[in-house]
PDB file of C-alpha atoms and ligand atoms in Angstrom:
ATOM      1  CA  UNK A   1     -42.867   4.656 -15.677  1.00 55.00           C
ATOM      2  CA  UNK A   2     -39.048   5.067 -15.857  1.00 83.00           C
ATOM      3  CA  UNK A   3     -37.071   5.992 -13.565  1.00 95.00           C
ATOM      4  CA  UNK A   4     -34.950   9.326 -14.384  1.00 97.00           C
ATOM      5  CA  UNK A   5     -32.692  12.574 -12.887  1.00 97.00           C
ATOM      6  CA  UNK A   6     -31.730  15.489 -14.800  1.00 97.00           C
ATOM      7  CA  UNK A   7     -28.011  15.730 -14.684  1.00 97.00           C
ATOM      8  CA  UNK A   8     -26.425  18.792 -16.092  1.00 97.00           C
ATOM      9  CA  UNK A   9     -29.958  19.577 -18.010  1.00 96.00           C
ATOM     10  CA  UNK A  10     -29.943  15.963 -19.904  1.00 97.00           C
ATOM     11  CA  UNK A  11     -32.736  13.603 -18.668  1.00 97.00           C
ATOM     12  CA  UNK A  12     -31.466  10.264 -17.948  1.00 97.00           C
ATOM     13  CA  UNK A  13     -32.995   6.910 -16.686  1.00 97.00           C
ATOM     14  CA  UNK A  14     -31.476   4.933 -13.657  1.00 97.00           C
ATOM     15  CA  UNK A  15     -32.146   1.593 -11.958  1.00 95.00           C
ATOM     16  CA  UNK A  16     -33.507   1.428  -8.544  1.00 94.00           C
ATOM     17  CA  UNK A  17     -30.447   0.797  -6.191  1.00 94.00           C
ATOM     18  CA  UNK A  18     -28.338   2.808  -8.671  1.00 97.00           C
ATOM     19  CA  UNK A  19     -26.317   5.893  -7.274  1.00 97.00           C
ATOM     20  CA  UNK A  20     -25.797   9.179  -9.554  1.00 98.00           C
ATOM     21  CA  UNK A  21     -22.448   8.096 -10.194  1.00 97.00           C
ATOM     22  CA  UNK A  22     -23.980   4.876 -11.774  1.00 97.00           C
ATOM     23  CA  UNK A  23     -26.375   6.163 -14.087  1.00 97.00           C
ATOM     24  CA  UNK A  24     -23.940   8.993 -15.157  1.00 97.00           C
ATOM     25  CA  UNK A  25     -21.448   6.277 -16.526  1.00 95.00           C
ATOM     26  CA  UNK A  26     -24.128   4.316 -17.807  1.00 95.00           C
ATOM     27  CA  UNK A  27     -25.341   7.570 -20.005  1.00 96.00           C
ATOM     28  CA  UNK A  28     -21.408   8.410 -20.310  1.00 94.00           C
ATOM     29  CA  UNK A  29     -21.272  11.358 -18.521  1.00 96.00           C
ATOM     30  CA  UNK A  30     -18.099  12.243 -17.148  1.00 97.00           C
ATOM     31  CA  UNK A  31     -18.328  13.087 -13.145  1.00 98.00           C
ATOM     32  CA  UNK A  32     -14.623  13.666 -11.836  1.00 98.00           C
ATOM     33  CA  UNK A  33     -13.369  10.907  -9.539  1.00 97.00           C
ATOM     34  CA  UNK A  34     -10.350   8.940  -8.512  1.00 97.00           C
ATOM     35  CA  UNK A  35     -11.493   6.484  -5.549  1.00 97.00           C
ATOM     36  CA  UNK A  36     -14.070   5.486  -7.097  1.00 96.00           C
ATOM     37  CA  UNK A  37     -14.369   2.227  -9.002  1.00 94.00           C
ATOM     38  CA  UNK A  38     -17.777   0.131 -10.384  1.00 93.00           C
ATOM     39  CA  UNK A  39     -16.090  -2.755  -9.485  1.00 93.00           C
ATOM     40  CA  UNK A  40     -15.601  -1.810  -5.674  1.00 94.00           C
ATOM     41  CA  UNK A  41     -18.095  -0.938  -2.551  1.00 92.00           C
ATOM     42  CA  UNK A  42     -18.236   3.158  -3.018  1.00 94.00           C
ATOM     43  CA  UNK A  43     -15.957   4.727  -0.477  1.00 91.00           C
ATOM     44  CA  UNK A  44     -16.864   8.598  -1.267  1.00 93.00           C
ATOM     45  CA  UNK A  45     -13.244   9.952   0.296  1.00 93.00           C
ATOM     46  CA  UNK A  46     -11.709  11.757  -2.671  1.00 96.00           C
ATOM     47  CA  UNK A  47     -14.638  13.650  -2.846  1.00 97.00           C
ATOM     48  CA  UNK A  48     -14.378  14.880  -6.586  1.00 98.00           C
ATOM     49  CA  UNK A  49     -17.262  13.452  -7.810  1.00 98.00           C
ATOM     50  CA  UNK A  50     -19.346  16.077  -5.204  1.00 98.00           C
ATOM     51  CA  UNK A  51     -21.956  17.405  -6.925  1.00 98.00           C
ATOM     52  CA  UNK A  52     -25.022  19.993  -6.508  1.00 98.00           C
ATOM     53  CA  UNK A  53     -28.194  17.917  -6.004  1.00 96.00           C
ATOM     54  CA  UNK A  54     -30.562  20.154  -5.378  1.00 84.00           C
ATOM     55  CA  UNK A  55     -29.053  22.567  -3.665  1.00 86.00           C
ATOM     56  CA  UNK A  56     -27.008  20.447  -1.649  1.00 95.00           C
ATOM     57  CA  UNK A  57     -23.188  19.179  -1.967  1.00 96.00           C
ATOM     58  CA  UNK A  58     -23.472  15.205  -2.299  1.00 96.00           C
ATOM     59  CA  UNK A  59     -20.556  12.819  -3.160  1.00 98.00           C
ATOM     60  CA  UNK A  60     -22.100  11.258  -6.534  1.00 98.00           C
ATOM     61  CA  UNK A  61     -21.002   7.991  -6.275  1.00 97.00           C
ATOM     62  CA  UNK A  62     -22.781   7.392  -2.272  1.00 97.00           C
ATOM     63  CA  UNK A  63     -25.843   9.171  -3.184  1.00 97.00           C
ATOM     64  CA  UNK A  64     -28.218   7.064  -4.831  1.00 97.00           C
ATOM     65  CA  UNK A  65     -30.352   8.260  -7.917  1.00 97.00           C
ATOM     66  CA  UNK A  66     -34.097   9.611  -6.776  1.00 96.00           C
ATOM     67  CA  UNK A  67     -36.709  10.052  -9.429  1.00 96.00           C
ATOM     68  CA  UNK A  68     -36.550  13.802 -10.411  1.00 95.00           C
ATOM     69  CA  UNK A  69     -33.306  14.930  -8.668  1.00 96.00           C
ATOM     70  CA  UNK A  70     -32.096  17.868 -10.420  1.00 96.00           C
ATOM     71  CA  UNK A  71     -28.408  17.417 -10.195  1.00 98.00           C
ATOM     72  CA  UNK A  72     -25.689  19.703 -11.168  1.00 98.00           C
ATOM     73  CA  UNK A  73     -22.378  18.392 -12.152  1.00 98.00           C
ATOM     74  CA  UNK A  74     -20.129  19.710 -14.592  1.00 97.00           C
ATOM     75  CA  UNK A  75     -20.062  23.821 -13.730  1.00 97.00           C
ATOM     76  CA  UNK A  76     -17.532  26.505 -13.589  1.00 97.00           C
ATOM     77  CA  UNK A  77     -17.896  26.467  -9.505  1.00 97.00           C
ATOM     78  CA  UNK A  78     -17.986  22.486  -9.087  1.00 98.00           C
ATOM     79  CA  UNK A  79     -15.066  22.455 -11.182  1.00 98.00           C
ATOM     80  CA  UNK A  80     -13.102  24.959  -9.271  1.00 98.00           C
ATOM     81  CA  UNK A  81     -13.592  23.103  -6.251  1.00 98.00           C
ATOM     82  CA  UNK A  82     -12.540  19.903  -7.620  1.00 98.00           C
ATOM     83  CA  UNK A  83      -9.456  21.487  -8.913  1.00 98.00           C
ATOM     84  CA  UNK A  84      -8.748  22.660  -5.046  1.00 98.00           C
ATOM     85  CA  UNK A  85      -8.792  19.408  -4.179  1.00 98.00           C
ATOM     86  CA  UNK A  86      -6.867  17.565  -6.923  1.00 98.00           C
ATOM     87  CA  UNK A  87      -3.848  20.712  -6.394  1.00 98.00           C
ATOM     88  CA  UNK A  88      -4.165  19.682  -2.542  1.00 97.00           C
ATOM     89  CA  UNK A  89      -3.276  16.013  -3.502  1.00 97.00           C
ATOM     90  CA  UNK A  90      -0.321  17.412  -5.482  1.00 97.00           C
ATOM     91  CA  UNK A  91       1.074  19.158  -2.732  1.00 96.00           C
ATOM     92  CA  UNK A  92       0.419  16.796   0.319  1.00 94.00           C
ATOM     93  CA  UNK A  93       2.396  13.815  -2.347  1.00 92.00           C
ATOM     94  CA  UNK A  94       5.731  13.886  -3.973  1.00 90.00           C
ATOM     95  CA  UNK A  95       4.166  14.027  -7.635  1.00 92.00           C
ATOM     96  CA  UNK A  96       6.733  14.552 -10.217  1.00 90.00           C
ATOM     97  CA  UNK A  97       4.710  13.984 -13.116  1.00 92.00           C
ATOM     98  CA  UNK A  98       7.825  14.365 -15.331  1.00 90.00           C
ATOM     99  CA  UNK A  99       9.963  11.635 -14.117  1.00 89.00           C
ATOM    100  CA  UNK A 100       7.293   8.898 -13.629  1.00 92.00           C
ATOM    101  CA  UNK A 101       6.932   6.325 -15.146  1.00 93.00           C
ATOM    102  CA  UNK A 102       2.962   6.128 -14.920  1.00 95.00           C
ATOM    103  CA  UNK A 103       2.843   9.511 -16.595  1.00 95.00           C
ATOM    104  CA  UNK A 104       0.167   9.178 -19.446  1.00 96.00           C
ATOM    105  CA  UNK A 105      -1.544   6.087 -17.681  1.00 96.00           C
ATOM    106  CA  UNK A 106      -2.076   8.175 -14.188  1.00 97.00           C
ATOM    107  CA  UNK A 107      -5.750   9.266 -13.756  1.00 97.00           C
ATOM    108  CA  UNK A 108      -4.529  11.631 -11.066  1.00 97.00           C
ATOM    109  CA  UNK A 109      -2.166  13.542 -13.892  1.00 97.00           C
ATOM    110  CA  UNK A 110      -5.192  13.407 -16.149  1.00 97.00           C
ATOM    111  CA  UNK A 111      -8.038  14.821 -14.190  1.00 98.00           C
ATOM    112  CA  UNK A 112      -5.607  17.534 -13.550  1.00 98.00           C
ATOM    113  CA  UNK A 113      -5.274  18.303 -17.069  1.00 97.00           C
ATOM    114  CA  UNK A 114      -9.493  17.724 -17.560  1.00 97.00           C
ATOM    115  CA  UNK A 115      -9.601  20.263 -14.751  1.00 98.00           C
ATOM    116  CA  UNK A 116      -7.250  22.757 -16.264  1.00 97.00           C
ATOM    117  CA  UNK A 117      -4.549  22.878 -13.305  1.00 97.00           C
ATOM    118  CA  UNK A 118      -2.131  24.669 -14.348  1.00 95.00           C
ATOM    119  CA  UNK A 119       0.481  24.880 -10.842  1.00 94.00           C
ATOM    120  CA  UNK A 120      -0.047  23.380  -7.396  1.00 94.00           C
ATOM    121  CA  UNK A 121      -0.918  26.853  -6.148  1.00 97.00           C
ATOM    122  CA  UNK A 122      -0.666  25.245  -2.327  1.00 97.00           C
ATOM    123  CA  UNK A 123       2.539  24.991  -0.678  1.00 96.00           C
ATOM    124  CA  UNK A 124       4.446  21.565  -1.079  1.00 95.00           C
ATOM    125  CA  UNK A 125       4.671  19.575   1.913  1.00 93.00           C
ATOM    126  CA  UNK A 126       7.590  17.523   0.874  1.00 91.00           C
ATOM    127  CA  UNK A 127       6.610  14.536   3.263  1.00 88.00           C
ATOM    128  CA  UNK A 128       9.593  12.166   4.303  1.00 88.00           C
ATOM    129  CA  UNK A 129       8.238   9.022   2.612  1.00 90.00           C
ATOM    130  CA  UNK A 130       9.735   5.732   1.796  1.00 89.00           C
ATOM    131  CA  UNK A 131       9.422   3.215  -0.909  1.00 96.00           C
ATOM    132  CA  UNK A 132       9.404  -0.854  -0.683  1.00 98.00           C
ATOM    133  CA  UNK A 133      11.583  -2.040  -3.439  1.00 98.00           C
ATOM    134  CA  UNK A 134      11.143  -5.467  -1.561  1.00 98.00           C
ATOM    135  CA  UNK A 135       8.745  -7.790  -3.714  1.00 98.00           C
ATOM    136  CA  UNK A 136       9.877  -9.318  -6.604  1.00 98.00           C
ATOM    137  CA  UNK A 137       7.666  -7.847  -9.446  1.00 98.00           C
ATOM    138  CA  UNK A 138       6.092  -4.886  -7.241  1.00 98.00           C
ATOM    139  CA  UNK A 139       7.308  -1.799  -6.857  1.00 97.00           C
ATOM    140  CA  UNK A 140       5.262   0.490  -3.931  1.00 98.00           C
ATOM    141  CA  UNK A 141       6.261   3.932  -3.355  1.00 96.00           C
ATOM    142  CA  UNK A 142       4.232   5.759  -0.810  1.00 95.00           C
ATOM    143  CA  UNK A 143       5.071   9.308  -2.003  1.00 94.00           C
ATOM    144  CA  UNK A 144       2.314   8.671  -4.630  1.00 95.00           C
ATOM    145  CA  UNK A 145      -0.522   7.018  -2.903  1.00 97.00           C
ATOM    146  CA  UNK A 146      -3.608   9.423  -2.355  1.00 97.00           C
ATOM    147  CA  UNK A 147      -5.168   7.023  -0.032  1.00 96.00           C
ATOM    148  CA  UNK A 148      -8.033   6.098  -2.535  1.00 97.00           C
ATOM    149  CA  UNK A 149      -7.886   2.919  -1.015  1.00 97.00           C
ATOM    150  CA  UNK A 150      -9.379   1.695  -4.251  1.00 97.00           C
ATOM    151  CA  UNK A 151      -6.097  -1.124  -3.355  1.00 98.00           C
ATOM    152  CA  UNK A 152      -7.672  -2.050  -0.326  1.00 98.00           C
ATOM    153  CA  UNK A 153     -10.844  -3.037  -2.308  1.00 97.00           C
ATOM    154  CA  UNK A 154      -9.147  -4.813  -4.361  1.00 97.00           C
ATOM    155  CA  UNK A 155      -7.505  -6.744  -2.055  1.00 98.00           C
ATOM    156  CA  UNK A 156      -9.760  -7.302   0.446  1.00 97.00           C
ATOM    157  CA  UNK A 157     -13.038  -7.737  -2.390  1.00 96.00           C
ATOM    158  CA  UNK A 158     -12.107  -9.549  -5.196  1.00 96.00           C
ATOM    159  CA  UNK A 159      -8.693 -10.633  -4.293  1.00 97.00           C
ATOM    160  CA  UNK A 160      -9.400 -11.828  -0.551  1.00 97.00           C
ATOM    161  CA  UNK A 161      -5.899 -11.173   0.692  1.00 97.00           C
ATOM    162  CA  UNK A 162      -6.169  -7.513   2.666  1.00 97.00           C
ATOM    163  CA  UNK A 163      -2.712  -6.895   1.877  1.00 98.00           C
ATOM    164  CA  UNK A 164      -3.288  -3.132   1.992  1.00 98.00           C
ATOM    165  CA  UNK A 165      -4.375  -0.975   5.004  1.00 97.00           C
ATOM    166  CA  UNK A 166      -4.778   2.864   6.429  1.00 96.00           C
ATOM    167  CA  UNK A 167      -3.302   3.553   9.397  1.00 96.00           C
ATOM    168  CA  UNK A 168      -3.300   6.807  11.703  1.00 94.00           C
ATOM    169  CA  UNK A 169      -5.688   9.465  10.730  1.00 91.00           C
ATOM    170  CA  UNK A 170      -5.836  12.947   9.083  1.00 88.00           C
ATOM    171  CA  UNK A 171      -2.541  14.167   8.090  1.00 85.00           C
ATOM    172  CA  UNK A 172      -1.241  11.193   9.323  1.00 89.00           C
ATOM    173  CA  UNK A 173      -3.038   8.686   7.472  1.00 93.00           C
ATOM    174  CA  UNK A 174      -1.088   6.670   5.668  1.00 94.00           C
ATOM    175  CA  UNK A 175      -1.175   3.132   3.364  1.00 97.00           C
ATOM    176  CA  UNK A 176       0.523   0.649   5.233  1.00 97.00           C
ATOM    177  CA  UNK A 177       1.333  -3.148   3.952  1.00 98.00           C
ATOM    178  CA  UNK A 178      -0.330  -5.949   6.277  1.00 98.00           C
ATOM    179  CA  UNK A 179       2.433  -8.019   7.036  1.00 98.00           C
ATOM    180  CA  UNK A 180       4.477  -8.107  10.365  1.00 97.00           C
ATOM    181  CA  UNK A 181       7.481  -6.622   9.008  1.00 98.00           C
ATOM    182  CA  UNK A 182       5.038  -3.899   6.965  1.00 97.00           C
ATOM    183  CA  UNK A 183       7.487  -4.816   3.930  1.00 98.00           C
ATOM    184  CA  UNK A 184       5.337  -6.249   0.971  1.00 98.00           C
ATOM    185  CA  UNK A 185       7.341  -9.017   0.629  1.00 98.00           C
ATOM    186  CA  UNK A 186       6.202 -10.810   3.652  1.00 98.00           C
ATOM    187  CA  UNK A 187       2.596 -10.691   1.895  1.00 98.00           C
ATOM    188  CA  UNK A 188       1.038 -13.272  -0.400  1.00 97.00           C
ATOM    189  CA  UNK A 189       0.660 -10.151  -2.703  1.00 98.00           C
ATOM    190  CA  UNK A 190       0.792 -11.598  -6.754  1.00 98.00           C
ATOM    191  CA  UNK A 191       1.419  -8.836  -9.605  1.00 97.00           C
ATOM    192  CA  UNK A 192      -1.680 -10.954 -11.178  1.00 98.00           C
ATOM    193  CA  UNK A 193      -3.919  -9.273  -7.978  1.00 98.00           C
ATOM    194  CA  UNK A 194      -7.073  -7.304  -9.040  1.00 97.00           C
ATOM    195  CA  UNK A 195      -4.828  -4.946  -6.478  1.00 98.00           C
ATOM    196  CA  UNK A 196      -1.848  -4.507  -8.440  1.00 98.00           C
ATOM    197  CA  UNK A 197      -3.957  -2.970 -11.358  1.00 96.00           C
ATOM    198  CA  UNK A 198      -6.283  -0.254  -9.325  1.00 97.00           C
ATOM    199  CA  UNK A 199      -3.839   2.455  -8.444  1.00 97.00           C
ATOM    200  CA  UNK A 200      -5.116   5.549  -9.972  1.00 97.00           C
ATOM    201  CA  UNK A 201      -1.394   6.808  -9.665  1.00 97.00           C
ATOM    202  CA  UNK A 202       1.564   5.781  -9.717  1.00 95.00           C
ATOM    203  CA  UNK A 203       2.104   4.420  -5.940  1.00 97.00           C
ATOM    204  CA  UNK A 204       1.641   0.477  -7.328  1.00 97.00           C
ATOM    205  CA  UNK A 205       3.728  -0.020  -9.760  1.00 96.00           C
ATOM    206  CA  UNK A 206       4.679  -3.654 -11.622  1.00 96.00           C
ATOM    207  CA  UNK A 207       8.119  -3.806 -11.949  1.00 97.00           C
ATOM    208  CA  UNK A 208      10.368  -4.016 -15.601  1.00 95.00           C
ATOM    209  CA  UNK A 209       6.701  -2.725 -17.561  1.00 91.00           C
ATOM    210  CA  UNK A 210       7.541   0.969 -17.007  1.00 88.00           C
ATOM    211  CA  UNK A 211       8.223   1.893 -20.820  1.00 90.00           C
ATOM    212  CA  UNK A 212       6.622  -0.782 -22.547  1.00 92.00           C
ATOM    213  CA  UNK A 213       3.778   1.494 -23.993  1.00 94.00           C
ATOM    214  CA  UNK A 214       5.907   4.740 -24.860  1.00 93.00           C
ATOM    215  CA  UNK A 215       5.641   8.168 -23.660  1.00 91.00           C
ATOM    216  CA  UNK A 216       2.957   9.315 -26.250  1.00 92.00           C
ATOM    217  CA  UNK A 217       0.923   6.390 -26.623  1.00 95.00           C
ATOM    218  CA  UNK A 218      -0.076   6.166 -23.265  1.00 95.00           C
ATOM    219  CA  UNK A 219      -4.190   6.055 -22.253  1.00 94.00           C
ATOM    220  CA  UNK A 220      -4.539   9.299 -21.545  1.00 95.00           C
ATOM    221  CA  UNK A 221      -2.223  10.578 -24.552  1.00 94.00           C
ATOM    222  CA  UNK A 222      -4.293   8.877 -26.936  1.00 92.00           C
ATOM    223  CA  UNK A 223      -8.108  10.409 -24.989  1.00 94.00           C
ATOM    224  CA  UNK A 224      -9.058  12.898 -22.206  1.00 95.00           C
ATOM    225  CA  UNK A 225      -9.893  11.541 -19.223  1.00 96.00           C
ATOM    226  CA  UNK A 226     -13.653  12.473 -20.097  1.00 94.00           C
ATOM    227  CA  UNK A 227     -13.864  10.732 -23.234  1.00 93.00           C
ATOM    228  CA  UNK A 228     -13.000   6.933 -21.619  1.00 87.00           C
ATOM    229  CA  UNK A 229     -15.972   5.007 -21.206  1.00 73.00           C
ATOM    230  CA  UNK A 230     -16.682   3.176 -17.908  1.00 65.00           C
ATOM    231  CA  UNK A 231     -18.947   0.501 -17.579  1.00 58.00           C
ATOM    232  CA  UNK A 232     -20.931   0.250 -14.375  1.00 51.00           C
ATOM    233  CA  UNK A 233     -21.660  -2.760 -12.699  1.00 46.00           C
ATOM    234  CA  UNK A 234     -24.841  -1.944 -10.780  1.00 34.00           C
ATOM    235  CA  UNK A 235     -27.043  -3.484 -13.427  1.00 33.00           C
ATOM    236  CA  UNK A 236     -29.320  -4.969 -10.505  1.00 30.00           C
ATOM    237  CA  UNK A 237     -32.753  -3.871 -11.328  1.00 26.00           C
TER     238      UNK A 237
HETATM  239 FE1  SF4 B   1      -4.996   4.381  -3.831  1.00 66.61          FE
HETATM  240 FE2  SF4 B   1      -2.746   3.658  -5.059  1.00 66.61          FE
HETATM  241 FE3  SF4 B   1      -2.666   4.647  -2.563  1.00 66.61          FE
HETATM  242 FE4  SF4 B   1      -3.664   2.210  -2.990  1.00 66.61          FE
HETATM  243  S1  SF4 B   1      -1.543   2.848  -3.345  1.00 66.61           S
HETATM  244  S2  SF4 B   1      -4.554   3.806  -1.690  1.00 66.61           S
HETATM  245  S3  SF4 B   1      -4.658   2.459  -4.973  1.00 66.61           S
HETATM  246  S4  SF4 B   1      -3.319   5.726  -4.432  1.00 66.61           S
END
């Protein structure tokens, strides 16, 4: 007999070892998240992709899938809460949608707009934050990064570099570059890294590409976040 977990009120199958996260992408429902990746480990920080499992608040893409779970996802509360979160990420960053030049690519921008925020409603912290102008084809400014770390994957997973880092911890925390000088320069860090490709903002960004795809035509112009399939990788069982 299959296994299966009622998500939302659909009945869908999973794979033993799969997490709720992975068998709602593989039935293409849309849980909110922005450090998660299939490629990746699961790291569960942003905590967007929390969900109701019966009864209880779970981060989705951690939790993995139990025969029969009754699992809430996509309701008026959940959503609320997620949309605390994603307008406490706006404030804590220097996110000036209008004048970046990831706007329309930036997942962060468009699960804003799938949650409906409409103002940062928090106060701005206005953090003193630098940028590193100093690699060649990379651009990194730190006034973006929502330490998703989905670049430290990436680096340390599929690229085998750990260029990337965290350092300090709470309102601290911040990315910081492995190399003695902390500038990314001093890495082995190549714009063709799995790493260079992950940000789900605009903290990474590959230098002279900016405006290639115009304003307009953009990924998330063209479909709501929602509507982009995914495909997971936990195809195990
Ligand atoms: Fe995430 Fe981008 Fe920050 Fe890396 S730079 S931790 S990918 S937001």
């Amino acid at each position: 007999m299959s296994n299966s977990i009622t998500l939302d009120g659909k009945v869908i199958p999973f794979k033993e070892g799969q997490t709720i996260m992975d068998a709602s992408l593989a039935a293409g429902i849309y849980i909110p998240h922005l450090c998660h990746d299939p490629e990746f480990t699961p790291h569960g920080s942003c905590k967007l992709c929390t969900v109701n499992v019966n009864g209880r608040h779970m981060t989705s893409c951690t939790m993995p899938a139990d025969n029969g779970m009754v699992v809430e996802n996509n309701t008026p509360a959940i959503n609320d809460d997620r949309k605390a979160l994603v307008q406490m990420l706006f404030v804590e960053g220097n996110h000036t949608c209008p004048s970046c030049e990831v706007s329309g690519n930036c997942k962060l921008q468009a699960t804003a707009y799938y949650l409906e925020m409409l103002s940062p409603h928090f106060t701005h912290l206005y953090q003193p934050r630098a940028v590193d102008a100093s690699h060649s084809e990379i651009f990194l400014d730190f006034n973006r990064c929502i330490l998703c770390e989905l670049c430290v994957r990436a680096s340390r997973e599929v690229d085998g570099k750990n260029v990337f880092g965290i350092s300090g911890r709470g309102i601290s925390s911040r990315l910081v570059v492995n190399s003695e000088s902390g500038k990314l320069r001093d890495t082995n860090f190549a714009v063709t890294d799995k790493a260079a490709h992950v940000c789900p903002t605009g903290a990474i960004l590959i230098k002279r590409q900016g405006y290639r795809t115009p304003i307009g035509h953009r990924i998330f112009d063209e479909k709501k976040i929602d509507e982009i399939k995914i495909e997971p990788d936990n195809e195990q069982a």
